[in-house]
Amino acid sequence: IMIADINQEAASASVALCAAKASKEAVAACHIDITNRESAAAAMRAAAARFGGVDGVINTAAVFLPPSPEGAFEDDKWRRTLDINVTGNWLLADEAAELFREQNLPAVIVLTGSANAVVAKRGSEAYDVSKSAVNHLIRSLAIGQAPLVRVNGIAPATVVDGSAMFPRERLIPSLRKYDIPFEDTDTTEELRHKLAEFYAQRTLSKRPITPQDCAEAIYWLASERAGKTTGHVLPVDGGLPEAFLR
């Protein structure tokens, strides 16, 4: 496994966790900026050089930039959201496709979408639009890279617990928005848990979505168990009727 991240320190920490369960020979880290084609290409080459080839590419990198307290959404936030969430996926997948063609071996790509792609919300216009684009990018890539490469995605509901996308400054406005009681003395993890439980109660299963849930879905799509599945987006949302396939 090559763990690529714009935050090299975070990537190295993930390597240490994986190495403790497997071996240090089985995992490595490298830097990547998915909005930069040269960086994406370098990461692909680093993985191929380290492990002798690449069997699959998984992308979970994304960003949610909230509007201002007054509800305004600056143009640069709009551009950055689409640059990371849409263009980043395209550049990474395109560079992966180049390597896969050279290898001439079956491979997989799994991208991360969101339930927001089909369920619009106030104050998340840029994020919602970007994830809708990811859904269609998955379908287009599946057609363009067949039959050698399978391309699928997952669409999680909001992942709060364990998510770097929910710092304290985003949690507090969300808790206030939904009138969820909290104390200023609550830790960030306690705030995350309260928001996660609130979101869970809006689903049919009444259970919070975790990073582990997303990882299990990604693993299945990347494995040969899903060997005849391509061009699809698998919901990992606990059961959101408003996101049901239509």
mmCIF file of C-alpha atoms in Angstrom:
data_model
loop_
_atom_site.group_PDB
_atom_site.id
_atom_site.type_symbol
_atom_site.label_atom_id
_atom_site.label_comp_id
_atom_site.label_asym_id
_atom_site.label_seq_id
_atom_site.Cartn_x
_atom_site.Cartn_y
_atom_site.Cartn_z
ATOM 1 C CA ILE A 1 0.000 0.000 0.000
ATOM 2 C CA MET A 2 1.294 3.450 -0.913
ATOM 3 C CA ILE A 3 -0.344 6.100 1.255
ATOM 4 C CA ALA A 4 -0.192 9.419 -0.578
ATOM 5 C CA ASP A 5 -1.209 12.633 1.160
ATOM 6 C CA ILE A 6 -0.575 16.338 0.843
ATOM 7 C CA ASN A 7 0.265 16.132 4.561
ATOM 8 C CA GLN A 8 3.426 14.020 4.663
ATOM 9 C CA GLU A 9 3.294 13.794 8.455
ATOM 10 C CA ALA A 10 -0.223 12.340 8.355
ATOM 11 C CA ALA A 11 0.798 9.857 5.671
ATOM 12 C CA SER A 12 3.769 8.698 7.737
ATOM 13 C CA ALA A 13 1.546 8.260 10.794
ATOM 14 C CA SER A 14 -0.805 6.070 8.754
ATOM 15 C CA VAL A 15 2.161 4.016 7.561
ATOM 16 C CA ALA A 16 3.142 3.360 11.172
ATOM 17 C CA LEU A 17 -0.383 2.153 12.003
ATOM 18 C CA CYS A 18 -0.478 -0.172 8.998
ATOM 19 C CA ALA A 19 3.050 -1.476 9.590
ATOM 20 C CA ALA A 20 2.096 -2.445 13.133
ATOM 21 C CA LYS A 21 -0.616 -4.733 11.756
ATOM 22 C CA ALA A 22 1.230 -6.029 8.686
ATOM 23 C CA SER A 23 4.889 -5.263 8.022
ATOM 24 C CA LYS A 24 6.932 -2.201 7.168
ATOM 25 C CA GLU A 25 7.705 -3.744 3.765
ATOM 26 C CA ALA A 26 4.014 -3.770 2.844
ATOM 27 C CA VAL A 27 3.320 -0.053 3.191
ATOM 28 C CA ALA A 28 5.012 3.222 2.281
ATOM 29 C CA ALA A 29 4.165 6.913 2.049
ATOM 30 C CA CYS A 30 4.671 9.689 -0.456
ATOM 31 C CA HIS A 31 3.546 13.266 -1.001
ATOM 32 C CA ILE A 32 0.753 14.148 -3.420
ATOM 33 C CA ASP A 33 -1.200 17.229 -4.403
ATOM 34 C CA ILE A 34 -4.068 15.864 -6.469
ATOM 35 C CA THR A 35 -4.738 19.275 -7.996
ATOM 36 C CA ASN A 36 -1.318 19.124 -9.682
ATOM 37 C CA ARG A 37 -0.872 16.671 -12.560
ATOM 38 C CA GLU A 38 2.897 16.389 -12.093
ATOM 39 C CA SER A 39 2.426 15.572 -8.417
ATOM 40 C CA ALA A 40 -0.200 12.929 -9.205
ATOM 41 C CA ALA A 41 2.064 11.384 -11.845
ATOM 42 C CA ALA A 42 5.023 11.344 -9.454
ATOM 43 C CA ALA A 43 2.975 9.570 -6.785
ATOM 44 C CA MET A 44 1.860 6.923 -9.282
ATOM 45 C CA ARG A 45 5.458 6.347 -10.383
ATOM 46 C CA ALA A 46 6.647 6.193 -6.783
ATOM 47 C CA ALA A 47 4.087 3.492 -5.996
ATOM 48 C CA ALA A 48 5.009 1.501 -9.098
ATOM 49 C CA ALA A 49 8.720 1.752 -8.315
ATOM 50 C CA ARG A 50 8.238 0.768 -4.666
ATOM 51 C CA PHE A 51 5.984 -2.228 -5.261
ATOM 52 C CA GLY A 52 6.659 -3.224 -8.860
ATOM 53 C CA GLY A 53 3.323 -1.988 -10.187
ATOM 54 C CA VAL A 54 -0.059 -0.625 -9.179
ATOM 55 C CA ASP A 55 -3.208 -2.759 -8.921
ATOM 56 C CA GLY A 56 -5.629 -0.056 -7.859
ATOM 57 C CA VAL A 57 -6.050 3.586 -6.934
ATOM 58 C CA ILE A 58 -8.331 4.770 -4.130
ATOM 59 C CA ASN A 59 -9.035 8.455 -3.560
ATOM 60 C CA THR A 60 -10.654 9.833 -0.429
ATOM 61 C CA ALA A 61 -9.217 13.361 -0.627
ATOM 62 C CA ALA A 62 -11.867 16.083 -0.590
ATOM 63 C CA VAL A 63 -12.661 19.407 0.995
ATOM 64 C CA PHE A 64 -15.748 21.094 2.421
ATOM 65 C CA LEU A 65 -15.412 24.862 2.701
ATOM 66 C CA PRO A 66 -18.320 26.447 4.593
ATOM 67 C CA PRO A 67 -19.849 29.825 3.771
ATOM 68 C CA SER A 68 -19.150 32.834 5.946
ATOM 69 C CA PRO A 69 -21.246 33.388 9.101
ATOM 70 C CA GLU A 70 -23.346 35.754 6.980
ATOM 71 C CA GLY A 71 -24.003 32.986 4.447
ATOM 72 C CA ALA A 72 -21.747 34.350 1.690
ATOM 73 C CA PHE A 73 -19.617 31.968 -0.354
ATOM 74 C CA GLU A 74 -16.494 33.530 -1.819
ATOM 75 C CA ASP A 75 -15.474 32.820 -5.409
ATOM 76 C CA ASP A 76 -12.097 31.427 -4.374
ATOM 77 C CA LYS A 77 -13.795 28.882 -2.094
ATOM 78 C CA TRP A 78 -15.988 27.774 -4.999
ATOM 79 C CA ARG A 79 -12.968 27.329 -7.273
ATOM 80 C CA ARG A 80 -10.921 25.520 -4.635
ATOM 81 C CA THR A 81 -13.765 23.110 -3.835
ATOM 82 C CA LEU A 82 -14.157 22.100 -7.472
ATOM 83 C CA ASP A 83 -10.396 22.041 -8.012
ATOM 84 C CA ILE A 84 -9.856 19.491 -5.246
ATOM 85 C CA ASN A 85 -13.090 17.501 -5.404
ATOM 86 C CA VAL A 86 -13.510 17.296 -9.181
ATOM 87 C CA THR A 87 -10.316 18.199 -11.029
ATOM 88 C CA GLY A 88 -8.228 16.331 -8.460
ATOM 89 C CA ASN A 89 -10.163 13.121 -9.062
ATOM 90 C CA TRP A 90 -9.842 13.572 -12.818
ATOM 91 C CA LEU A 91 -6.080 14.188 -12.754
ATOM 92 C CA LEU A 92 -5.441 11.242 -10.445
ATOM 93 C CA ALA A 93 -7.614 8.886 -12.497
ATOM 94 C CA ASP A 94 -6.080 10.082 -15.753
ATOM 95 C CA GLU A 95 -2.529 9.496 -14.516
ATOM 96 C CA ALA A 96 -3.573 6.111 -13.144
ATOM 97 C CA ALA A 97 -5.023 5.199 -16.530
ATOM 98 C CA GLU A 98 -1.702 6.042 -18.186
ATOM 99 C CA LEU A 99 0.136 3.651 -15.878
ATOM 100 C CA PHE A 100 -2.507 0.953 -16.216
ATOM 101 C CA ARG A 101 -2.197 1.073 -20.000
ATOM 102 C CA GLU A 102 1.556 0.602 -19.713
ATOM 103 C CA GLN A 103 1.092 -2.349 -17.360
ATOM 104 C CA ASN A 104 -1.654 -3.832 -19.556
ATOM 105 C CA LEU A 105 -3.099 -5.624 -16.542
ATOM 106 C CA PRO A 106 -6.556 -5.443 -14.919
ATOM 107 C CA ALA A 107 -6.835 -2.659 -12.349
ATOM 108 C CA VAL A 108 -9.378 -0.744 -10.296
ATOM 109 C CA ILE A 109 -10.150 2.843 -9.356
ATOM 110 C CA VAL A 110 -12.460 3.777 -6.472
ATOM 111 C CA LEU A 111 -13.403 7.416 -5.902
ATOM 112 C CA THR A 112 -15.252 8.943 -2.969
ATOM 113 C CA GLY A 113 -18.512 10.748 -3.618
ATOM 114 C CA SER A 114 -21.181 11.736 -1.123
ATOM 115 C CA ALA A 115 -24.876 11.449 -0.387
ATOM 116 C CA ASN A 116 -24.832 15.210 -1.007
ATOM 117 C CA ALA A 117 -24.497 14.455 -4.708
ATOM 118 C CA VAL A 118 -28.215 13.667 -4.798
ATOM 119 C CA VAL A 119 -29.450 15.404 -1.626
ATOM 120 C CA ALA A 120 -29.006 19.171 -1.845
ATOM 121 C CA LYS A 121 -28.507 21.170 1.347
ATOM 122 C CA ARG A 122 -28.451 24.839 2.232
ATOM 123 C CA GLY A 123 -24.957 26.293 2.523
ATOM 124 C CA SER A 124 -23.139 23.467 0.734
ATOM 125 C CA GLU A 125 -23.726 24.388 -2.906
ATOM 126 C CA ALA A 126 -20.108 24.029 -4.024
ATOM 127 C CA TYR A 127 -19.628 20.725 -2.210
ATOM 128 C CA ASP A 128 -22.931 19.317 -3.490
ATOM 129 C CA VAL A 129 -22.141 20.289 -7.080
ATOM 130 C CA SER A 130 -18.640 18.844 -6.833
ATOM 131 C CA LYS A 131 -19.885 15.487 -5.574
ATOM 132 C CA SER A 132 -22.545 15.309 -8.284
ATOM 133 C CA ALA A 133 -19.733 15.813 -10.784
ATOM 134 C CA VAL A 134 -17.751 12.988 -9.170
ATOM 135 C CA ASN A 135 -20.694 10.620 -9.677
ATOM 136 C CA HIS A 136 -20.786 11.343 -13.392
ATOM 137 C CA LEU A 137 -16.996 11.266 -13.642
ATOM 138 C CA ILE A 138 -17.092 7.718 -12.270
ATOM 139 C CA ARG A 139 -19.517 6.659 -14.983
ATOM 140 C CA SER A 140 -17.532 8.382 -17.728
ATOM 141 C CA LEU A 141 -14.242 6.887 -16.544
ATOM 142 C CA ALA A 142 -15.780 3.417 -16.372
ATOM 143 C CA ILE A 143 -16.775 3.690 -20.031
ATOM 144 C CA GLY A 144 -13.497 5.218 -21.145
ATOM 145 C CA GLN A 145 -11.216 2.781 -19.317
ATOM 146 C CA ALA A 146 -13.107 -0.445 -19.997
ATOM 147 C CA PRO A 147 -12.430 -3.319 -20.243
ATOM 148 C CA LEU A 148 -9.015 -3.135 -18.553
ATOM 149 C CA VAL A 149 -9.983 -0.933 -15.596
ATOM 150 C CA ARG A 150 -13.046 -1.019 -13.344
ATOM 151 C CA VAL A 151 -14.100 2.356 -11.929
ATOM 152 C CA ASN A 152 -16.557 2.688 -9.051
ATOM 153 C CA GLY A 153 -17.228 4.956 -6.108
ATOM 154 C CA ILE A 154 -18.824 5.175 -2.705
ATOM 155 C CA ALA A 155 -21.357 7.759 -1.510
ATOM 156 C CA PRO A 156 -21.174 8.101 2.263
ATOM 157 C CA ALA A 157 -23.527 10.111 4.377
ATOM 158 C CA THR A 158 -21.771 12.616 6.607
ATOM 159 C CA VAL A 159 -18.829 11.042 8.440
ATOM 160 C CA VAL A 160 -18.179 13.029 11.606
ATOM 161 C CA ASP A 161 -16.422 10.769 14.120
ATOM 162 C CA GLY A 162 -12.787 10.367 13.108
ATOM 163 C CA SER A 163 -13.055 12.866 10.264
ATOM 164 C CA ALA A 164 -10.525 15.658 9.740
ATOM 165 C CA MET A 165 -13.240 17.514 7.802
ATOM 166 C CA PHE A 166 -14.963 18.393 11.095
ATOM 167 C CA PRO A 167 -12.666 20.668 13.101
ATOM 168 C CA ARG A 168 -14.117 22.425 16.123
ATOM 169 C CA GLU A 169 -14.823 25.615 14.150
ATOM 170 C CA ARG A 170 -17.120 23.674 11.823
ATOM 171 C CA LEU A 171 -18.722 21.547 14.537
ATOM 172 C CA ILE A 172 -20.030 24.404 16.670
ATOM 173 C CA PRO A 173 -21.978 26.157 13.864
ATOM 174 C CA SER A 174 -23.440 22.784 12.846
ATOM 175 C CA LEU A 175 -24.559 22.009 16.391
ATOM 176 C CA ARG A 176 -26.144 25.437 16.675
ATOM 177 C CA LYS A 177 -27.800 25.089 13.282
ATOM 178 C CA TYR A 178 -29.616 21.955 14.441
ATOM 179 C CA ASP A 179 -30.216 23.152 18.036
ATOM 180 C CA ILE A 180 -28.121 20.313 19.445
ATOM 181 C CA PRO A 181 -27.224 21.016 23.102
ATOM 182 C CA PHE A 182 -23.507 21.245 23.904
ATOM 183 C CA GLU A 183 -21.153 22.872 26.390
ATOM 184 C CA ASP A 184 -18.229 25.131 25.579
ATOM 185 C CA THR A 185 -16.138 22.822 27.759
ATOM 186 C CA ASP A 186 -16.930 19.768 25.597
ATOM 187 C CA THR A 187 -13.905 18.318 23.830
ATOM 188 C CA THR A 188 -13.823 18.292 20.044
ATOM 189 C CA GLU A 189 -14.372 14.537 20.067
ATOM 190 C CA GLU A 190 -17.422 14.961 22.308
ATOM 191 C CA LEU A 191 -18.821 17.545 19.902
ATOM 192 C CA ARG A 192 -18.197 15.208 16.973
ATOM 193 C CA HIS A 193 -20.003 12.396 18.745
ATOM 194 C CA LYS A 194 -23.062 14.577 19.405
ATOM 195 C CA LEU A 195 -23.284 15.665 15.778
ATOM 196 C CA ALA A 196 -22.692 12.121 14.532
ATOM 197 C CA GLU A 197 -25.543 10.812 16.685
ATOM 198 C CA PHE A 198 -27.843 13.543 15.378
ATOM 199 C CA TYR A 199 -27.082 12.600 11.768
ATOM 200 C CA ALA A 200 -27.539 8.909 12.624
ATOM 201 C CA GLN A 201 -31.097 9.488 13.814
ATOM 202 C CA ARG A 202 -32.021 10.773 10.345
ATOM 203 C CA THR A 203 -31.170 7.399 8.782
ATOM 204 C CA LEU A 204 -33.136 4.165 8.675
ATOM 205 C CA SER A 205 -30.444 2.230 10.546
ATOM 206 C CA LYS A 206 -29.993 4.905 13.269
ATOM 207 C CA ARG A 207 -26.236 4.238 13.279
ATOM 208 C CA PRO A 208 -23.441 6.761 12.623
ATOM 209 C CA ILE A 209 -21.337 6.317 9.495
ATOM 210 C CA THR A 210 -17.674 5.752 10.341
ATOM 211 C CA PRO A 211 -14.425 5.764 8.371
ATOM 212 C CA GLN A 212 -14.373 1.981 8.850
ATOM 213 C CA ASP A 213 -17.739 1.674 7.082
ATOM 214 C CA CYS A 214 -16.316 3.559 4.109
ATOM 215 C CA ALA A 215 -13.142 1.453 4.124
ATOM 216 C CA GLU A 216 -15.142 -1.792 4.040
ATOM 217 C CA ALA A 217 -17.149 -0.604 1.030
ATOM 218 C CA ILE A 218 -14.015 0.557 -0.776
ATOM 219 C CA TYR A 219 -12.280 -2.750 -0.070
ATOM 220 C CA TRP A 220 -15.184 -4.692 -1.548
ATOM 221 C CA LEU A 221 -15.295 -2.557 -4.689
ATOM 222 C CA ALA A 222 -11.537 -2.874 -5.130
ATOM 223 C CA SER A 223 -11.580 -6.642 -4.661
ATOM 224 C CA GLU A 224 -12.391 -9.354 -7.151
ATOM 225 C CA ARG A 225 -15.651 -9.919 -5.260
ATOM 226 C CA ALA A 226 -16.881 -6.896 -7.224
ATOM 227 C CA GLY A 227 -15.077 -8.036 -10.348
ATOM 228 C CA LYS A 228 -18.139 -7.563 -12.542
ATOM 229 C CA THR A 229 -19.152 -4.195 -11.126
ATOM 230 C CA THR A 230 -18.061 -0.971 -12.806
ATOM 231 C CA GLY A 231 -19.520 2.491 -13.288
ATOM 232 C CA HIS A 232 -21.492 2.428 -10.043
ATOM 233 C CA VAL A 233 -21.642 4.419 -6.827
ATOM 234 C CA LEU A 234 -22.271 2.391 -3.668
ATOM 235 C CA PRO A 235 -24.203 4.229 -0.915
ATOM 236 C CA VAL A 236 -22.750 4.022 2.590
ATOM 237 C CA ASP A 237 -25.351 6.185 4.274
ATOM 238 C CA GLY A 238 -27.179 4.092 6.858
ATOM 239 C CA GLY A 239 -30.326 4.304 4.768
ATOM 240 C CA LEU A 240 -31.297 7.761 3.516
ATOM 241 C CA PRO A 241 -34.639 7.515 1.687
ATOM 242 C CA GLU A 242 -34.036 10.866 -0.015
ATOM 243 C CA ALA A 243 -30.851 9.389 -1.532
ATOM 244 C CA PHE A 244 -32.476 6.183 -2.797
ATOM 245 C CA LEU A 245 -31.647 5.301 -6.409
ATOM 246 C CA ARG A 246 -34.299 6.650 -8.750
#
